[in-house]
């Protein structure tokens, strides 16, 4: 069983010869997927940032705009969706088998459940539904112990990922919310992730410090 076969089988609940591994951003010899690199024997995944993450990256205070000018706020939200859709399109045009959908915003630091659910959840669902026929997509919820994992657990993707250590949520807890492959930095996950939320939070914070100044 090669890496490609192993990861697709795990995502579909099939038998595997060993637990698949995803390493990122640094590669490791046993990884079954390569992020942003095309290889016919491995799944090629491209990271894309969801609309909330696009707002963070661009330093757009969406909540303020929505409160003061709801119509303009909705237009901005549509533009953020367009940015994520463009990233997804570019990923597949460059040969990706799927995406790592970096889901920002579903956490207490950034929004209340009502704010995220009212303005972003269905937009995330729309984008993921558009690509649900890809060989392999991984949702990764960027958050720590304030992550709203229950809110996003039914979003469509072949695998659902989160930082089990930072959130304090073991795979057994997520199995109560979601069927299908679970990907986490935990020994009882279906797919082992060797990266966590802290990597992505730090990367975005560094980006914000060095851009838009």
mmCIF file of C-alpha atoms in Angstrom:
data_model
loop_
_atom_site.group_PDB
_atom_site.id
_atom_site.type_symbol
_atom_site.label_atom_id
_atom_site.label_comp_id
_atom_site.label_asym_id
_atom_site.label_seq_id
_atom_site.Cartn_x
_atom_site.Cartn_y
_atom_site.Cartn_z
ATOM 1 C CA UNK A 1 0.000 0.000 0.000
ATOM 2 C CA UNK A 2 1.537 3.313 -1.050
ATOM 3 C CA UNK A 3 1.007 6.635 0.702
ATOM 4 C CA UNK A 4 -1.755 7.777 -1.623
ATOM 5 C CA UNK A 5 -3.726 4.560 -1.191
ATOM 6 C CA UNK A 6 -3.181 4.601 2.585
ATOM 7 C CA UNK A 7 -4.483 8.142 3.129
ATOM 8 C CA UNK A 8 -7.526 7.740 0.892
ATOM 9 C CA UNK A 9 -8.373 4.420 2.563
ATOM 10 C CA UNK A 10 -8.146 6.006 6.027
ATOM 11 C CA UNK A 11 -10.366 8.896 4.954
ATOM 12 C CA UNK A 12 -13.013 6.441 3.791
ATOM 13 C CA UNK A 13 -12.860 4.179 6.811
ATOM 14 C CA UNK A 14 -11.016 1.362 5.028
ATOM 15 C CA UNK A 15 -8.235 -0.928 6.186
ATOM 16 C CA UNK A 16 -4.695 0.472 6.205
ATOM 17 C CA UNK A 17 -1.330 -1.178 6.674
ATOM 18 C CA UNK A 18 -0.334 1.536 9.145
ATOM 19 C CA UNK A 19 -1.714 4.825 10.425
ATOM 20 C CA UNK A 20 -1.168 7.607 7.863
ATOM 21 C CA UNK A 21 1.047 10.533 8.813
ATOM 22 C CA UNK A 22 0.931 14.165 7.659
ATOM 23 C CA UNK A 23 3.969 16.331 8.409
ATOM 24 C CA UNK A 24 3.879 20.086 7.921
ATOM 25 C CA UNK A 25 5.518 22.528 7.454
ATOM 26 C CA UNK A 26 8.698 20.454 7.728
ATOM 27 C CA UNK A 27 8.655 17.167 5.767
ATOM 28 C CA UNK A 28 9.459 13.837 7.376
ATOM 29 C CA UNK A 29 10.365 10.537 5.674
ATOM 30 C CA UNK A 30 7.244 8.667 6.807
ATOM 31 C CA UNK A 31 4.745 11.340 5.701
ATOM 32 C CA UNK A 32 1.900 10.103 3.511
ATOM 33 C CA UNK A 33 1.115 13.551 2.131
ATOM 34 C CA UNK A 34 3.168 16.380 0.739
ATOM 35 C CA UNK A 35 1.828 19.877 1.304
ATOM 36 C CA UNK A 36 2.263 22.158 -1.750
ATOM 37 C CA UNK A 37 4.246 19.623 -3.736
ATOM 38 C CA UNK A 38 3.025 17.249 -6.440
ATOM 39 C CA UNK A 39 4.113 13.604 -6.288
ATOM 40 C CA UNK A 40 2.153 10.809 -8.017
ATOM 41 C CA UNK A 41 2.563 8.396 -5.091
ATOM 42 C CA UNK A 42 1.482 10.820 -2.376
ATOM 43 C CA UNK A 43 -1.525 13.019 -1.761
ATOM 44 C CA UNK A 44 -0.721 16.654 -2.559
ATOM 45 C CA UNK A 45 -2.459 19.113 -0.236
ATOM 46 C CA UNK A 46 -2.534 22.883 -0.502
ATOM 47 C CA UNK A 47 -3.300 24.997 2.593
ATOM 48 C CA UNK A 48 -6.037 27.575 2.064
ATOM 49 C CA UNK A 49 -7.319 30.143 4.546
ATOM 50 C CA UNK A 50 -11.040 30.414 5.260
ATOM 51 C CA UNK A 51 -12.904 33.763 4.975
ATOM 52 C CA UNK A 52 -12.440 34.624 8.663
ATOM 53 C CA UNK A 53 -8.720 33.989 8.302
ATOM 54 C CA UNK A 54 -8.715 36.224 5.226
ATOM 55 C CA UNK A 55 -10.205 38.999 7.371
ATOM 56 C CA UNK A 56 -7.520 38.500 10.020
ATOM 57 C CA UNK A 57 -4.804 38.456 7.384
ATOM 58 C CA UNK A 58 -6.106 41.706 5.845
ATOM 59 C CA UNK A 59 -6.818 43.300 9.230
ATOM 60 C CA UNK A 60 -10.448 43.902 8.323
ATOM 61 C CA UNK A 61 -12.610 44.636 11.366
ATOM 62 C CA UNK A 62 -15.682 42.886 9.984
ATOM 63 C CA UNK A 63 -17.658 43.054 13.230
ATOM 64 C CA UNK A 64 -17.378 46.838 13.343
ATOM 65 C CA UNK A 65 -18.446 47.214 9.718
ATOM 66 C CA UNK A 66 -21.391 44.849 10.153
ATOM 67 C CA UNK A 67 -22.570 46.818 13.183
ATOM 68 C CA UNK A 68 -22.279 50.204 11.490
ATOM 69 C CA UNK A 69 -23.107 49.355 7.867
ATOM 70 C CA UNK A 70 -24.657 45.877 7.556
ATOM 71 C CA UNK A 71 -24.932 45.939 3.745
ATOM 72 C CA UNK A 72 -21.289 46.918 3.308
ATOM 73 C CA UNK A 73 -20.328 44.302 5.869
ATOM 74 C CA UNK A 74 -22.124 41.595 3.903
ATOM 75 C CA UNK A 75 -20.361 42.767 0.740
ATOM 76 C CA UNK A 76 -17.007 42.473 2.509
ATOM 77 C CA UNK A 77 -17.901 38.957 3.664
ATOM 78 C CA UNK A 78 -18.668 37.994 0.055
ATOM 79 C CA UNK A 79 -15.302 39.407 -1.016
ATOM 80 C CA UNK A 80 -13.546 37.332 1.658
ATOM 81 C CA UNK A 81 -15.320 34.225 0.379
ATOM 82 C CA UNK A 82 -14.074 35.134 -3.081
ATOM 83 C CA UNK A 83 -10.483 35.266 -1.824
ATOM 84 C CA UNK A 84 -10.740 31.793 -0.305
ATOM 85 C CA UNK A 85 -12.438 30.456 -3.434
ATOM 86 C CA UNK A 86 -9.566 31.846 -5.524
ATOM 87 C CA UNK A 87 -7.011 30.102 -3.288
ATOM 88 C CA UNK A 88 -8.896 26.825 -3.677
ATOM 89 C CA UNK A 89 -9.124 27.214 -7.452
ATOM 90 C CA UNK A 90 -5.406 27.957 -7.699
ATOM 91 C CA UNK A 91 -4.597 24.905 -5.584
ATOM 92 C CA UNK A 92 -6.402 22.524 -7.914
ATOM 93 C CA UNK A 93 -5.075 24.265 -11.021
ATOM 94 C CA UNK A 94 -1.563 23.593 -9.727
ATOM 95 C CA UNK A 95 -2.250 19.889 -9.293
ATOM 96 C CA UNK A 96 -3.356 19.561 -5.681
ATOM 97 C CA UNK A 97 -5.455 16.512 -4.783
ATOM 98 C CA UNK A 98 -7.162 18.506 -2.054
ATOM 99 C CA UNK A 99 -6.775 21.261 0.484
ATOM 100 C CA UNK A 100 -6.005 21.747 4.133
ATOM 101 C CA UNK A 101 -8.844 24.123 4.933
ATOM 102 C CA UNK A 102 -7.520 26.329 7.721
ATOM 103 C CA UNK A 103 -10.605 27.274 9.678
ATOM 104 C CA UNK A 104 -10.056 30.415 11.719
ATOM 105 C CA UNK A 105 -12.723 32.189 13.769
ATOM 106 C CA UNK A 106 -14.494 29.292 15.457
ATOM 107 C CA UNK A 107 -13.020 30.137 18.834
ATOM 108 C CA UNK A 108 -13.751 32.413 21.763
ATOM 109 C CA UNK A 109 -10.751 34.659 21.067
ATOM 110 C CA UNK A 110 -12.266 35.836 17.795
ATOM 111 C CA UNK A 111 -16.025 35.490 17.979
ATOM 112 C CA UNK A 112 -18.978 34.335 20.001
ATOM 113 C CA UNK A 113 -20.709 31.178 18.754
ATOM 114 C CA UNK A 114 -23.545 33.373 17.468
ATOM 115 C CA UNK A 115 -21.172 35.687 15.578
ATOM 116 C CA UNK A 116 -19.251 32.895 13.923
ATOM 117 C CA UNK A 117 -22.377 30.832 13.273
ATOM 118 C CA UNK A 118 -24.336 33.782 11.941
ATOM 119 C CA UNK A 119 -21.763 35.133 9.519
ATOM 120 C CA UNK A 120 -19.149 32.508 8.707
ATOM 121 C CA UNK A 121 -20.289 28.941 9.333
ATOM 122 C CA UNK A 122 -22.496 28.618 6.264
ATOM 123 C CA UNK A 123 -19.924 30.356 4.107
ATOM 124 C CA UNK A 124 -17.354 27.772 5.195
ATOM 125 C CA UNK A 125 -19.881 25.050 4.442
ATOM 126 C CA UNK A 126 -20.563 26.468 0.973
ATOM 127 C CA UNK A 127 -16.871 26.533 0.057
ATOM 128 C CA UNK A 128 -16.222 23.019 1.335
ATOM 129 C CA UNK A 129 -19.315 21.623 -0.378
ATOM 130 C CA UNK A 130 -18.026 22.953 -3.701
ATOM 131 C CA UNK A 131 -14.945 20.722 -3.425
ATOM 132 C CA UNK A 132 -16.336 17.713 -1.563
ATOM 133 C CA UNK A 133 -15.666 15.425 -4.548
ATOM 134 C CA UNK A 134 -11.897 15.978 -4.329
ATOM 135 C CA UNK A 135 -9.864 12.883 -3.408
ATOM 136 C CA UNK A 136 -8.945 14.255 0.020
ATOM 137 C CA UNK A 137 -9.721 17.458 1.911
ATOM 138 C CA UNK A 138 -8.733 18.109 5.512
ATOM 139 C CA UNK A 139 -10.449 20.685 7.703
ATOM 140 C CA UNK A 140 -8.143 21.965 10.412
ATOM 141 C CA UNK A 141 -9.755 24.038 13.171
ATOM 142 C CA UNK A 142 -7.283 26.692 14.303
ATOM 143 C CA UNK A 143 -7.972 27.182 17.986
ATOM 144 C CA UNK A 144 -6.959 26.184 21.470
ATOM 145 C CA UNK A 145 -9.149 25.401 24.486
ATOM 146 C CA UNK A 146 -11.670 27.993 23.260
ATOM 147 C CA UNK A 147 -12.372 26.250 19.929
ATOM 148 C CA UNK A 148 -16.003 25.612 18.980
ATOM 149 C CA UNK A 149 -15.368 22.086 17.729
ATOM 150 C CA UNK A 150 -19.011 21.103 18.081
ATOM 151 C CA UNK A 151 -20.094 23.983 15.835
ATOM 152 C CA UNK A 152 -17.935 22.911 12.907
ATOM 153 C CA UNK A 153 -17.911 19.142 13.357
ATOM 154 C CA UNK A 154 -20.413 18.517 10.544
ATOM 155 C CA UNK A 155 -18.643 20.528 7.836
ATOM 156 C CA UNK A 156 -17.987 18.407 4.716
ATOM 157 C CA UNK A 157 -14.477 17.017 4.239
ATOM 158 C CA UNK A 158 -12.851 13.618 4.058
ATOM 159 C CA UNK A 159 -11.017 14.262 7.323
ATOM 160 C CA UNK A 160 -11.550 16.555 10.305
ATOM 161 C CA UNK A 161 -8.501 17.901 12.098
ATOM 162 C CA UNK A 162 -7.785 19.875 15.250
ATOM 163 C CA UNK A 163 -5.085 20.300 17.878
ATOM 164 C CA UNK A 164 -6.051 17.661 20.442
ATOM 165 C CA UNK A 165 -3.387 18.829 22.884
ATOM 166 C CA UNK A 166 -4.153 22.565 22.760
ATOM 167 C CA UNK A 167 -7.929 22.107 22.818
ATOM 168 C CA UNK A 168 -7.929 19.351 25.412
ATOM 169 C CA UNK A 169 -10.381 17.437 23.194
ATOM 170 C CA UNK A 170 -9.341 13.801 22.564
ATOM 171 C CA UNK A 171 -10.489 11.908 19.466
ATOM 172 C CA UNK A 172 -12.971 9.969 21.614
ATOM 173 C CA UNK A 173 -14.822 13.237 22.238
ATOM 174 C CA UNK A 174 -14.921 14.137 18.549
ATOM 175 C CA UNK A 175 -16.181 10.672 17.611
ATOM 176 C CA UNK A 176 -19.352 11.542 19.516
ATOM 177 C CA UNK A 177 -19.838 14.520 17.184
ATOM 178 C CA UNK A 178 -18.581 13.273 13.843
ATOM 179 C CA UNK A 179 -18.287 10.093 11.832
ATOM 180 C CA UNK A 180 -15.413 9.658 9.420
ATOM 181 C CA UNK A 181 -11.673 10.088 9.638
ATOM 182 C CA UNK A 182 -10.260 12.172 12.480
ATOM 183 C CA UNK A 183 -6.845 13.815 12.160
ATOM 184 C CA UNK A 184 -5.034 15.105 15.239
ATOM 185 C CA UNK A 185 -1.821 15.114 17.226
ATOM 186 C CA UNK A 186 -3.104 12.236 19.330
ATOM 187 C CA UNK A 187 -2.237 8.518 19.315
ATOM 188 C CA UNK A 188 -5.842 7.375 18.837
ATOM 189 C CA UNK A 189 -6.595 9.612 15.832
ATOM 190 C CA UNK A 190 -7.171 7.922 12.466
ATOM 191 C CA UNK A 191 -4.567 10.182 10.855
ATOM 192 C CA UNK A 192 -1.598 11.506 12.786
ATOM 193 C CA UNK A 193 -0.887 15.218 12.457
ATOM 194 C CA UNK A 194 2.564 16.456 13.320
ATOM 195 C CA UNK A 195 1.558 20.074 13.526
ATOM 196 C CA UNK A 196 -0.778 21.981 15.790
ATOM 197 C CA UNK A 197 -2.756 25.179 16.168
ATOM 198 C CA UNK A 198 0.197 26.991 17.721
ATOM 199 C CA UNK A 199 2.148 26.735 14.453
ATOM 200 C CA UNK A 200 -0.661 28.355 12.479
ATOM 201 C CA UNK A 201 -1.440 31.009 15.092
ATOM 202 C CA UNK A 202 2.242 31.967 15.258
ATOM 203 C CA UNK A 203 2.541 32.057 11.459
ATOM 204 C CA UNK A 204 -0.460 34.372 11.116
ATOM 205 C CA UNK A 205 0.768 36.648 13.914
ATOM 206 C CA UNK A 206 4.163 36.885 12.214
ATOM 207 C CA UNK A 207 2.476 37.690 8.930
ATOM 208 C CA UNK A 208 0.444 40.457 10.577
ATOM 209 C CA UNK A 209 3.601 41.934 12.096
ATOM 210 C CA UNK A 210 5.374 42.090 8.725
ATOM 211 C CA UNK A 211 2.537 43.146 6.392
ATOM 212 C CA UNK A 212 -0.090 45.863 6.135
ATOM 213 C CA UNK A 213 2.035 48.383 8.042
#
